[in-house]
Amino acid sequence: MPREMAGRGVSPEEMKAVVVSYDMITAYGRGAGACWDGTMSGRTAVSHFDRFNTQAFQSSSAAIIRGLDYLREDSLVMQMMKQLFNGSAASIPGRSALILATTKGEIDLLERSLLTGQGEASGCNLNNLLQKVSRLAGIKGDGMVISAACASASAAVARAAAMIRSGKHDSVLVVACDSVTEFVYSGFSSLMALDKFAARPFDKNRRGLSLGEAAAYALLMSESRAGKEKRKTLGEIAGWGLSDDANHMTGPSRTGDGLALAITKAMKLAGTDEKDIGFISAHGTGTIYNDAMEIKSFNSVFREKKPVYSIKGGIGHTMGAAGLVEMIMALRALKEKTVPPTVNLEDIDDDATGWVSRRERSIGPDKKALLTNAGFSGINAALVLAP
Amino acid sequence: MISITGIGWINQQEYGCVMMGIQESYAVDALPKKKIFSHAFKNFGRLDSVSKMTCSAIALALKDAGIDCPPESKRDIGTIGSGSSGSLQSDLDYFRDYLDSGRTLSRGNLFIYTLPSSPAGEAAIHFGLQGPVFYIAGPGNSVATALRTASEIILNNEASVMLAGMTGPDSAVYFVLKKTSDAAGDVLCSYDYAMKVMETNSGLDDMVREFLNSMKGSVV
């Protein structure tokens, strides 16, 4: 079990949840640097792919990671995980708590079982994946899976930060993953949610999202433990808020009140005023309704427009992994004091004018970042990140 | 302190509210929706079986806790779902249906239930619950993990009331958790007592029986 801190006096410094290491693999390549450079270049990683037959679907494009073998012994996410933890597990304390965020995990194992008769469909049980990830990362104790649709990773980060803030744990590893499979692709296509080419978040002519795949991890520690172990602090999870629209299973609330509630909760918990927020990493899927809903939420919370961007035009919508990849990019943006451009943005939607940009923008010192995610069932998540 | 203020449960033959002492039988495939839900559940028939069981148990838990959820009103209540097999049955239903179509057509209405968080999401929509919604899994007793997390969310002031529970293949149980004063009269049992019951009872039916017995003996 992770080191329990409950029962002894815990100082405010110990309760601060900081990020001490992270890594990722996306369609831009291995590492946060590849994702940052790809996003800053304005080049999209969404392209035509032939992992499975897409003839019957709305699109034949996605942001996939090259070199992964489909329907092989290892699932797609485990192939990503093996690359991700190759050589880095040693720096992760074995007695950390583990939270795994995903929507469909190893669903390709179920596909393989039904298509070829190989393996058991139940092999895709999320607990199995949790155990495999635990072994790869060298975690000795139990962990848990959090699944909150496309807000899974930000919900997991919120719980990890809460576990540290409460003083119950001083080291929590958050891992997030999802892959592009026929199962998921056919589902989004049936919902008419895909852009035929590449997603154009906040664009006047946006038509839908592009699916992407990714795996990422972030190691969170109490500031006290990070200091004792002389770990470099990469940022702080200063606040978080989760909410539900209580409105519709697949469409967001037209008013944006659910996401606004999550943002308000996160800012309150962080003790942050709107003037402290330097930029917003939006969910920005590229669907008509999501992007419109987000801008409405931002308008209802902020009196002044903030720089907003989405990275989904570049790496696609990585579903359960999105929140963690976006958190890592937002921490990088805080460090660089630069707000990335929104990839594929050409003709800015009228409602988004003044919020989003095709170009990178600079931010002032001592600013915080707001990150938002939303998912099916009207689930919303917001994180406030400090440098 | 965190207390349990209501428990709703359902299996293939019976359903009930622990605090109110309600325990009723029903015929297979004849779920008495009018008795369980305080207002009509729109399109209940299109829900997958896990969502039907989850929403029924949540309706009973809210009733047990005396929480009225009229339509068109929203409240700060969160929901954490859990289960032993997640969305496996819905995954199979969706993908088999897609394969039967010759891998050309899939049904969005089946796809939405392939997310483990969808049953709790359906409940949030029907009852107007705007608090955190997610699904939790892990080794061991996942309902205990769900309750522990719900308790942390309340203590952290992230939501004022939380629902936490588990849906198995044939049954579901949901708990209502809230912060109460020591003198509160509407408490079924303490959070600590509930956790103790969960640690010693693995099956949902056993767990419910233990809570019902506790109520009769007033040991809580």
Coordinates of C-alpha atoms in Angstrom, one line a residue:
Chain A
M1 CA 0.0 0.0 0.0
P2 CA 1.2 3.6 -0.6
R3 CA 2.6 5.4 2.3
E4 CA -0.3 6.5 4.5
M5 CA 0.2 9.9 6.0
A6 CA -3.2 10.1 7.8
G7 CA -3.2 10.5 11.5
R8 CA -0.1 12.7 11.8
G9 CA 0.1 16.5 11.5
V10 CA 0.3 17.5 7.9
S11 CA 1.5 21.0 7.0
P12 CA 0.1 23.0 4.1
E13 CA 3.4 22.6 2.1
E14 CA 3.0 18.8 2.4
M15 CA -0.5 19.0 1.1
K16 CA 0.3 20.9 -2.0
A17 CA 0.1 18.5 -5.0
V18 CA 3.0 19.0 -7.4
V19 CA 3.9 17.2 -10.7
V20 CA 7.5 15.9 -10.5
S21 CA 7.7 13.9 -13.8
Y22 CA 5.7 13.1 -16.8
D23 CA 6.0 11.4 -20.2
M24 CA 3.7 10.6 -23.1
I25 CA 3.4 9.0 -26.5
T26 CA 1.2 10.6 -29.1
A27 CA 0.8 10.6 -32.9
Y28 CA 3.5 13.4 -32.9
G29 CA 5.9 10.8 -31.4
R30 CA 7.5 9.8 -28.1
G31 CA 7.8 12.4 -25.4
A32 CA 6.2 15.7 -24.3
G33 CA 8.8 17.6 -26.4
A34 CA 7.6 15.9 -29.6
C35 CA 4.0 16.9 -28.8
W36 CA 5.0 20.4 -27.9
D37 CA 7.0 20.9 -31.1
G38 CA 4.3 19.4 -33.2
T39 CA 1.6 21.6 -31.7
M40 CA 3.8 24.7 -32.0
S41 CA 4.6 23.9 -35.7
G42 CA 0.9 24.0 -36.5
R43 CA 1.2 20.7 -38.4
T44 CA -1.5 18.1 -37.8
A45 CA -0.7 14.5 -37.1
V46 CA -4.2 13.5 -38.3
S47 CA -3.9 11.6 -41.6
H48 CA -5.4 8.8 -43.6
F49 CA -4.8 5.4 -41.9
D50 CA -5.3 1.8 -42.8
R51 CA -5.4 0.0 -39.5
F52 CA -8.9 -1.3 -40.4
N53 CA -11.3 -0.8 -43.2
T54 CA -12.9 2.6 -42.9
Q55 CA -14.9 2.5 -46.2
A56 CA -18.3 2.4 -44.4
F57 CA -17.4 5.2 -42.0
Q58 CA -17.7 9.0 -42.0
S59 CA -14.0 9.4 -42.2
S60 CA -10.8 7.5 -42.9
S61 CA -8.5 9.8 -40.9
A62 CA -7.1 9.6 -37.3
A63 CA -4.0 10.6 -35.4
I64 CA -2.4 7.2 -34.9
I65 CA 0.9 6.2 -33.5
R66 CA 3.0 4.6 -36.2
G67 CA 4.5 1.2 -35.6
L68 CA 1.8 -0.3 -33.4
D69 CA 0.6 -3.7 -34.4
Y70 CA -3.2 -4.2 -34.4
L71 CA -4.9 -7.3 -33.1
R72 CA -1.6 -8.8 -31.9
E73 CA -0.9 -10.4 -28.6
D74 CA -0.3 -7.1 -26.8
S75 CA -3.2 -4.7 -27.0
L76 CA -2.5 -1.3 -28.6
V77 CA -2.4 0.5 -25.2
M78 CA 0.0 -2.1 -23.8
Q79 CA 2.3 -1.5 -26.8
M80 CA 2.2 2.2 -26.0
M81 CA 2.7 1.6 -22.3
K82 CA 5.8 -0.6 -22.9
Q83 CA 7.4 2.3 -24.8
L84 CA 6.2 4.8 -22.2
F85 CA 7.7 3.0 -19.2
N86 CA 10.8 1.7 -20.9
G87 CA 13.6 3.0 -18.7
S88 CA 11.5 5.4 -16.6
A89 CA 9.9 3.0 -14.1
A90 CA 13.0 3.3 -11.9
S91 CA 12.3 6.9 -11.0
I92 CA 8.7 6.1 -9.9
P93 CA 8.5 5.1 -6.2
G94 CA 7.1 1.6 -5.9
R95 CA 4.9 2.6 -3.0
S96 CA 3.0 5.2 -4.9
A97 CA -0.7 5.0 -5.3
L98 CA -1.8 4.3 -8.9
I99 CA -4.8 5.7 -10.8
L100 CA -5.4 4.5 -14.3
A101 CA -7.7 6.6 -16.5
T102 CA -9.2 5.2 -19.7
T103 CA -12.5 4.8 -21.5
K104 CA -12.0 1.6 -23.4
G105 CA -8.5 0.3 -22.4
E106 CA -7.7 -2.9 -24.1
I107 CA -11.0 -3.2 -26.1
D108 CA -9.0 -4.5 -29.1
L109 CA -8.7 -7.8 -27.1
L110 CA -12.5 -8.1 -27.2
E111 CA -12.4 -7.3 -31.0
R112 CA -9.7 -10.0 -31.5
S113 CA -11.7 -12.6 -29.5
L114 CA -14.9 -12.0 -31.5
L115 CA -13.1 -11.7 -34.9
T116 CA -10.6 -14.5 -34.7
G117 CA -11.6 -16.6 -31.7
Q118 CA -8.3 -15.9 -30.1
G119 CA -8.3 -15.0 -26.4
E120 CA -11.2 -14.2 -24.1
A121 CA -13.4 -11.2 -24.7
S122 CA -13.3 -10.6 -20.9
G123 CA -9.5 -10.0 -21.3
C124 CA -10.4 -6.3 -21.8
N125 CA -11.6 -6.0 -18.2
L126 CA -10.1 -2.7 -16.9
N127 CA -8.8 -4.5 -13.8
N128 CA -6.6 -6.6 -16.0
L129 CA -5.1 -3.5 -17.6
L130 CA -4.6 -2.0 -14.2
Q131 CA -2.5 -4.9 -13.0
K132 CA -0.4 -4.9 -16.2
V133 CA 0.3 -1.2 -15.9
S134 CA 1.0 -1.6 -12.2
R135 CA 3.7 -4.2 -13.0
L136 CA 5.2 -2.1 -15.8
A137 CA 5.4 1.0 -13.6
G138 CA 6.8 -1.1 -10.7
I139 CA 4.0 -0.1 -8.4
K140 CA 3.8 -2.5 -5.4
G141 CA 0.4 -1.8 -4.0
D142 CA -3.2 -1.7 -5.3
G143 CA -4.5 0.9 -7.6
M144 CA -7.8 2.0 -9.1
V145 CA -9.3 2.8 -12.5
I146 CA -11.2 5.9 -13.1
S147 CA -13.4 6.1 -16.1
A148 CA -15.3 9.4 -16.8
A149 CA -15.8 9.3 -20.5
C150 CA -13.5 11.8 -22.3
A151 CA -12.9 13.6 -18.9
S152 CA -11.3 10.4 -17.5
A153 CA -7.8 11.7 -17.2
S154 CA -8.6 15.1 -15.7
A155 CA -11.0 13.3 -13.2
A156 CA -8.1 11.0 -12.3
V157 CA -5.7 13.9 -11.8
A158 CA -8.3 15.6 -9.6
R159 CA -8.6 12.5 -7.4
A160 CA -4.8 12.1 -7.3
A161 CA -4.4 15.7 -6.2
A162 CA -7.2 15.3 -3.6
M163 CA -5.4 12.2 -2.2
I164 CA -2.3 14.2 -1.7
R165 CA -4.0 17.3 -0.4
S166 CA -5.9 15.2 2.2
G167 CA -2.6 14.0 3.5
K168 CA -3.5 10.3 2.8
H169 CA -0.8 9.8 0.2
D170 CA 2.3 11.6 -0.7
S171 CA 3.0 10.0 -4.1
V172 CA 0.4 9.2 -6.8
L173 CA 1.1 8.0 -10.3
V174 CA -1.6 8.9 -12.8
V175 CA -1.5 6.9 -16.1
A176 CA -3.9 7.5 -19.0
C177 CA -4.4 5.7 -22.3
D178 CA -6.8 5.0 -25.1
S179 CA -6.3 3.7 -28.7
V180 CA -7.9 4.0 -32.1
T181 CA -9.8 0.7 -32.7
E182 CA -12.5 -0.4 -35.0
F183 CA -14.8 -0.6 -32.0
V184 CA -14.4 3.0 -31.0
Y185 CA -14.1 4.4 -34.6
S186 CA -17.3 2.7 -35.7
G187 CA -19.1 4.1 -32.6
F188 CA -18.1 7.7 -33.2
S189 CA -18.9 7.3 -36.8
S190 CA -22.4 6.0 -36.0
L191 CA -22.9 9.2 -33.9
M192 CA -21.9 11.3 -36.9
A193 CA -19.2 12.9 -34.7
L194 CA -16.2 12.6 -37.1
D195 CA -14.7 15.3 -39.4
K196 CA -14.1 13.7 -42.8
F197 CA -10.5 15.1 -42.8
A198 CA -9.0 16.6 -39.7
A199 CA -10.7 18.3 -36.7
R200 CA -10.8 22.1 -36.8
P201 CA -11.5 23.2 -33.2
F202 CA -13.3 26.6 -32.9
D203 CA -13.3 27.0 -36.7
K204 CA -16.4 28.4 -38.4
N205 CA -16.4 25.4 -40.7
R206 CA -15.7 22.7 -38.1
R207 CA -17.5 19.4 -38.8
G208 CA -16.5 17.1 -36.0
L209 CA -13.7 15.5 -34.2
S210 CA -10.7 13.3 -35.3
L211 CA -9.9 10.4 -33.1
G212 CA -6.4 10.0 -31.8
E213 CA -4.5 7.7 -29.5
A214 CA -2.1 8.3 -26.7
A215 CA -0.6 7.1 -23.4
A216 CA 0.8 9.3 -20.8
Y217 CA 1.8 9.4 -17.1
A218 CA 2.4 12.0 -14.5
L219 CA 3.9 11.5 -11.1
L220 CA 2.3 13.7 -8.4
M221 CA 3.8 14.2 -5.0
S222 CA 3.3 16.3 -2.0
E223 CA 5.6 19.4 -2.2
S224 CA 7.2 18.2 1.0
R225 CA 8.2 14.8 -0.3
A226 CA 9.3 16.3 -3.7
G227 CA 11.6 18.7 -1.8
K228 CA 13.0 15.9 0.5
E229 CA 13.8 13.8 -2.6
K230 CA 15.2 16.9 -4.4
R231 CA 12.7 16.3 -7.3
K232 CA 12.2 19.1 -9.8
T233 CA 8.8 20.6 -9.6
L234 CA 7.1 20.9 -13.0
G235 CA 3.9 22.5 -11.8
E236 CA 1.1 22.3 -9.2
I237 CA -2.4 21.0 -9.4
A238 CA -3.9 24.0 -7.6
G239 CA -7.6 23.3 -8.0
W240 CA -10.1 21.0 -9.6
G241 CA -13.8 20.8 -10.2
L242 CA -16.0 18.0 -11.5
S243 CA -19.6 18.4 -12.5
D244 CA -22.3 17.0 -14.7
D245 CA -24.7 18.8 -17.1
A246 CA -27.5 16.5 -16.1
N247 CA -28.9 17.2 -19.5
H248 CA -28.1 14.7 -22.4
M249 CA -26.1 11.5 -22.9
T250 CA -24.1 12.5 -26.0
G251 CA -24.6 16.2 -26.4
P252 CA -23.3 19.0 -24.1
S253 CA -25.6 21.4 -22.4
R254 CA -26.4 24.3 -24.9
T255 CA -26.0 26.8 -22.0
G256 CA -22.6 25.6 -20.9
D257 CA -23.7 25.8 -17.2
G258 CA -22.3 22.4 -16.3
L259 CA -18.8 23.2 -17.4
A260 CA -19.1 26.7 -15.9
L261 CA -19.9 24.9 -12.6
A262 CA -16.8 22.7 -12.8
I263 CA -14.6 25.8 -13.7
T264 CA -16.0 27.8 -10.7
K265 CA -15.4 24.9 -8.3
A266 CA -11.8 24.5 -9.6
M267 CA -11.0 28.2 -9.3
K268 CA -12.6 28.4 -5.8
L269 CA -10.5 25.4 -4.6
A270 CA -7.4 27.0 -6.1
G271 CA -8.2 30.3 -4.4
T272 CA -7.8 31.8 -7.9
D273 CA -9.3 35.0 -9.2
E274 CA -10.0 35.3 -13.0
K275 CA -7.2 37.8 -13.4
D276 CA -4.7 35.0 -12.3
I277 CA -5.7 32.8 -15.2
G278 CA -3.3 33.3 -18.1
F279 CA -4.8 30.9 -20.6
I280 CA -7.3 28.1 -21.1
S281 CA -6.4 24.7 -22.5
A282 CA -9.9 23.8 -23.9
H283 CA -11.4 20.4 -24.6
G284 CA -12.0 21.8 -28.1
T285 CA -13.0 18.7 -30.0
G286 CA -14.0 20.3 -33.2
T287 CA -17.7 19.3 -32.9
I288 CA -20.1 22.1 -33.4
Y289 CA -21.8 21.7 -30.1
N290 CA -18.8 21.1 -27.8
D291 CA -16.9 24.1 -29.0
A292 CA -19.9 26.4 -28.8
M293 CA -20.7 25.1 -25.3
E294 CA -17.2 25.8 -24.1
I295 CA -17.1 29.4 -25.3
K296 CA -20.5 30.0 -23.6
S297 CA -19.0 28.6 -20.4
F298 CA -15.9 30.8 -20.7
N299 CA -18.1 33.8 -21.4
S300 CA -20.2 33.1 -18.3
V301 CA -17.2 32.7 -16.0
F302 CA -14.7 35.4 -17.3
R303 CA -15.4 39.0 -17.7
E304 CA -12.4 39.4 -20.0
K305 CA -11.4 37.1 -22.8
K306 CA -8.5 34.8 -22.2
P307 CA -6.2 33.1 -24.7
V308 CA -7.8 29.7 -25.5
Y309 CA -6.3 26.8 -27.5
S310 CA -7.0 23.2 -28.3
I311 CA -4.4 20.6 -29.3
K312 CA -7.0 18.2 -30.8
G313 CA -6.5 19.5 -34.3
G314 CA -2.9 18.2 -34.0
I315 CA -3.1 14.9 -32.1
G316 CA -6.8 14.2 -32.4
H317 CA -9.2 13.4 -29.6
T318 CA -7.3 10.9 -27.4
M319 CA -10.4 10.2 -25.3
G320 CA -9.5 8.9 -21.8
A321 CA -5.9 10.1 -22.3
A322 CA -6.8 13.6 -23.4
G323 CA -6.9 15.3 -20.0
L324 CA -3.4 14.1 -19.1
V325 CA -1.8 14.9 -22.4
E326 CA -3.4 18.3 -22.3
M327 CA -2.3 18.9 -18.7
I328 CA 1.3 18.1 -19.6
M329 CA 1.1 20.5 -22.6
A330 CA -0.4 23.2 -20.4
L331 CA 2.4 22.8 -17.8
R332 CA 4.9 23.1 -20.7
A333 CA 3.0 26.3 -21.9
L334 CA 3.3 27.7 -18.3
K335 CA 7.0 27.0 -18.3
E336 CA 7.6 28.5 -21.8
K337 CA 5.2 31.4 -21.0
T338 CA 3.7 30.7 -24.4
V339 CA 0.2 29.8 -25.4
P340 CA 0.3 27.3 -28.4
P341 CA -1.7 27.9 -31.5
T342 CA -4.9 26.0 -32.3
V343 CA -3.8 23.6 -35.1
N344 CA -6.1 23.6 -38.2
L345 CA -7.8 26.8 -37.2
E346 CA -8.4 28.8 -40.4
D347 CA -11.6 30.8 -40.1
I348 CA -12.3 31.6 -36.5
D349 CA -15.9 31.0 -35.4
D350 CA -17.7 34.3 -34.5
D351 CA -18.3 33.2 -30.9
A352 CA -14.7 32.3 -30.5
T353 CA -13.2 35.5 -31.8
G354 CA -10.9 37.1 -29.3
W355 CA -10.4 33.8 -27.5
V356 CA -8.7 31.4 -29.9
S357 CA -5.8 32.2 -32.3
R358 CA -4.0 30.6 -35.2
R359 CA -0.8 31.9 -33.7
E360 CA 1.2 31.4 -30.5
R361 CA 0.8 34.1 -27.9
S362 CA 2.8 35.0 -24.8
I363 CA 1.6 35.2 -21.3
G364 CA 2.7 37.3 -18.4
P365 CA 4.6 36.1 -15.3
D366 CA 2.8 34.3 -12.3
K367 CA -0.1 33.2 -14.4
K368 CA -2.1 30.0 -13.9
A369 CA -3.6 27.7 -16.5
L370 CA -7.2 26.5 -16.7
L371 CA -7.8 23.1 -18.4
T372 CA -11.3 21.9 -19.3
N373 CA -12.6 18.5 -20.5
A374 CA -16.1 17.2 -21.2
G375 CA -17.5 13.9 -22.1
F376 CA -20.6 11.7 -22.8
S377 CA -23.2 11.8 -20.1
G378 CA -22.5 15.5 -19.7
I379 CA -19.4 14.9 -17.5
N380 CA -17.2 18.0 -17.1
A381 CA -13.8 18.5 -15.5
A382 CA -11.7 21.5 -14.9
L383 CA -8.2 21.8 -13.5
V384 CA -6.3 24.9 -12.4
L385 CA -2.5 24.5 -12.9
A386 CA 0.1 26.7 -11.4
P387 CA 3.8 26.9 -12.5
Chain B
M1 CA -18.8 13.2 10.2
I2 CA -19.9 11.3 7.0
S3 CA -23.0 9.2 7.4
I4 CA -25.1 7.0 5.3
T5 CA -28.6 8.4 5.0
G6 CA -30.1 5.9 2.6
I7 CA -29.5 2.6 0.8
G8 CA -31.4 1.4 -2.2
W9 CA -31.1 -2.0 -3.7
I10 CA -32.5 -4.3 -6.4
N11 CA -32.0 -7.8 -7.7
Q12 CA -33.9 -9.9 -10.2
Q13 CA -36.7 -10.7 -7.8
E14 CA -36.8 -8.0 -5.2
Y15 CA -36.0 -4.3 -4.5
G16 CA -36.0 -2.2 -1.4
C17 CA -35.0 0.8 0.7
V18 CA -33.1 -0.2 3.9
M19 CA -33.9 2.8 6.1
M20 CA -37.6 2.8 5.2
G21 CA -37.7 -1.0 5.7
I22 CA -39.2 -1.5 2.2
Q23 CA -38.7 -4.9 0.7
E24 CA -40.9 -5.9 -2.2
S25 CA -40.9 -8.7 -4.8
Y26 CA -41.6 -8.3 -8.4
A27 CA -42.1 -10.7 -11.4
V28 CA -39.2 -11.2 -13.7
D29 CA -39.2 -8.7 -16.6
A30 CA -41.9 -6.6 -14.9
L31 CA -40.0 -4.0 -13.1
P32 CA -42.5 -1.8 -11.3
K33 CA -41.2 1.5 -12.6
K34 CA -44.0 3.6 -11.2
K35 CA -43.3 2.4 -7.7
I36 CA -39.6 2.9 -8.0
F37 CA -39.3 6.2 -9.8
S38 CA -41.0 9.3 -8.5
H39 CA -41.4 10.7 -12.0
A40 CA -41.6 9.0 -15.4
F41 CA -38.3 7.8 -16.7
K42 CA -38.2 8.9 -20.4
N43 CA -37.1 6.1 -22.7
F44 CA -36.3 3.7 -19.9
G45 CA -36.6 0.8 -22.4
R46 CA -33.6 2.0 -24.4
L47 CA -31.2 1.7 -21.5
D48 CA -28.9 -1.2 -21.2
S49 CA -29.5 -3.7 -18.4
V50 CA -26.7 -2.2 -16.2
S51 CA -28.1 1.3 -16.5
K52 CA -31.7 0.0 -15.7
M53 CA -30.4 -1.6 -12.5
T54 CA -28.2 1.3 -11.6
C55 CA -30.9 3.9 -12.1
S56 CA -33.5 1.8 -10.1
A57 CA -31.1 1.4 -7.2
I58 CA -30.3 5.1 -7.2
A59 CA -34.0 6.0 -7.3
L60 CA -34.6 3.7 -4.2
A61 CA -31.5 5.1 -2.4
L62 CA -32.7 8.7 -2.9
K63 CA -36.2 7.8 -1.7
D64 CA -34.7 6.1 1.3
A65 CA -32.7 9.3 2.1
G66 CA -35.8 11.4 1.7
I67 CA -34.3 13.3 -1.3
D68 CA -37.0 14.4 -3.7
C69 CA -35.8 14.9 -7.3
P70 CA -38.6 16.6 -9.2
P71 CA -38.1 16.8 -13.0
E72 CA -36.4 20.0 -14.4
S73 CA -34.6 20.8 -11.1
K74 CA -31.0 20.2 -10.5
R75 CA -29.0 19.5 -7.3
D76 CA -25.4 19.2 -6.1
I77 CA -25.3 15.4 -5.8
G78 CA -22.5 13.3 -7.3
T79 CA -22.5 9.7 -8.4
I80 CA -19.7 7.1 -8.3
G81 CA -20.5 3.8 -10.0
S82 CA -18.6 0.6 -9.8
G83 CA -19.0 -3.1 -10.8
S84 CA -17.1 -6.3 -11.4
S85 CA -17.3 -6.4 -15.1
G86 CA -17.6 -2.8 -16.2
S87 CA -19.4 -2.4 -19.5
L88 CA -18.4 -5.9 -20.8
Q89 CA -22.0 -7.0 -21.7
S90 CA -22.7 -3.8 -23.5
D91 CA -19.3 -4.0 -25.3
L92 CA -20.3 -7.5 -26.5
D93 CA -23.8 -6.4 -27.5
Y94 CA -22.5 -3.4 -29.5
F95 CA -19.6 -5.2 -31.3
R96 CA -21.7 -8.3 -32.1
D97 CA -24.4 -6.1 -33.5
Y98 CA -21.8 -4.3 -35.6
L99 CA -20.3 -7.6 -36.9
D100 CA -23.8 -8.9 -37.7
S101 CA -24.3 -5.8 -40.0
G102 CA -21.3 -6.9 -42.0
R103 CA -19.0 -4.4 -40.3
T104 CA -20.8 -1.5 -42.0
L105 CA -23.4 -0.2 -39.6
S106 CA -23.2 0.3 -35.9
R107 CA -25.8 1.6 -33.5
G108 CA -25.0 4.7 -31.6
N109 CA -27.6 3.8 -29.0
L110 CA -25.7 0.6 -28.2
F111 CA -22.3 2.4 -28.4
I112 CA -23.1 5.0 -25.6
Y113 CA -23.5 2.2 -23.0
T114 CA -20.0 0.9 -23.8
L115 CA -18.7 3.6 -21.5
P116 CA -18.5 2.3 -17.9
S117 CA -19.6 5.8 -16.7
S118 CA -22.8 5.8 -18.7
P119 CA -25.2 4.1 -16.2
A120 CA -24.3 6.8 -13.6
G121 CA -24.6 9.4 -16.3
E122 CA -28.1 8.2 -17.1
A123 CA -29.0 8.6 -13.4
A124 CA -27.5 12.1 -13.3
I125 CA -29.7 13.1 -16.3
H126 CA -32.9 11.6 -14.9
F127 CA -32.5 12.9 -11.4
G128 CA -30.8 16.2 -12.2
L129 CA -27.6 15.4 -10.4
Q130 CA -24.9 18.0 -11.2
G131 CA -22.1 16.7 -8.9
P132 CA -19.1 14.6 -10.1
V133 CA -19.9 11.5 -12.1
F134 CA -17.4 8.7 -12.7
Y135 CA -16.9 4.9 -12.6
I136 CA -14.3 3.3 -10.4
A137 CA -12.7 -0.1 -10.6
G138 CA -10.0 -1.9 -8.8
P139 CA -9.0 -5.2 -7.2
G140 CA -11.0 -6.2 -4.2
N141 CA -14.3 -4.7 -3.1
S142 CA -15.0 -1.9 -5.6
V143 CA -18.0 -0.7 -3.7
A144 CA -15.8 0.0 -0.7
T145 CA -13.5 2.0 -3.0
A146 CA -16.4 3.9 -4.4
L147 CA -17.7 4.8 -0.9
R148 CA -14.2 5.8 0.3
T149 CA -13.8 8.1 -2.7
A150 CA -17.3 9.6 -2.2
S151 CA -16.5 10.3 1.4
E152 CA -13.3 12.1 0.4
I153 CA -15.2 14.2 -2.2
I154 CA -17.7 15.3 0.5
L155 CA -14.9 16.1 3.1
N156 CA -13.2 18.1 0.4
N157 CA -16.4 20.1 -0.2
E158 CA -16.5 19.0 -3.9
A159 CA -20.1 18.0 -3.5
S160 CA -22.6 18.2 -0.6
V161 CA -24.1 14.7 -1.2
M162 CA -22.7 11.7 -3.0
L163 CA -24.2 8.5 -4.3
A164 CA -21.9 5.5 -4.4
G165 CA -22.6 1.9 -5.3
M166 CA -22.1 -1.1 -7.4
T167 CA -24.0 -2.9 -10.1
G168 CA -23.4 -6.5 -10.7
P169 CA -24.8 -8.8 -13.3
D170 CA -28.1 -9.3 -11.4
S171 CA -28.2 -6.7 -8.7
A172 CA -27.3 -3.2 -7.7
V173 CA -26.9 -1.3 -4.4
Y174 CA -26.4 2.4 -3.9
F175 CA -25.7 4.4 -0.8
V176 CA -26.4 8.1 -0.1
L177 CA -23.5 9.8 1.8
K178 CA -23.6 13.2 3.4
K179 CA -22.0 15.2 6.1
T180 CA -24.1 15.2 9.3
S181 CA -23.8 16.4 12.8
D182 CA -23.6 13.8 15.6
A183 CA -27.1 14.6 16.6
A184 CA -28.6 14.1 13.1
G185 CA -31.8 12.1 13.2
D186 CA -32.0 11.1 9.6
V187 CA -28.9 8.8 9.7
L188 CA -29.0 5.1 8.7
C189 CA -25.5 4.4 9.9
S190 CA -22.0 5.9 10.1
Y191 CA -19.7 5.7 7.2
D192 CA -17.3 3.6 9.3
Y193 CA -19.9 1.1 10.1
A194 CA -20.9 0.8 6.4
M195 CA -17.2 0.2 5.5
K196 CA -17.0 -2.5 8.1
V197 CA -20.0 -4.3 6.6
M198 CA -18.5 -4.0 3.2
E199 CA -15.2 -5.5 4.3
T200 CA -16.9 -8.6 5.7
N201 CA -19.5 -9.2 3.0
S202 CA -18.4 -9.8 -0.6
G203 CA -21.8 -10.2 -2.3
L204 CA -24.3 -7.4 -2.8
D205 CA -27.2 -9.5 -1.5
D206 CA -25.2 -10.4 1.7
M207 CA -24.3 -6.8 2.2
V208 CA -28.0 -5.7 1.9
R209 CA -29.1 -8.4 4.3
E210 CA -26.5 -7.3 6.9
F211 CA -27.8 -3.7 6.7
L212 CA -31.4 -4.8 7.0
N213 CA -30.5 -6.9 10.0
S214 CA -28.7 -4.0 11.5
M215 CA -31.7 -1.8 11.1
K216 CA -33.9 -4.4 12.8
G217 CA -31.5 -4.7 15.7
S218 CA -30.7 -0.9 15.8
V219 CA -27.0 -1.7 16.2
V220 CA -25.9 1.2 14.1

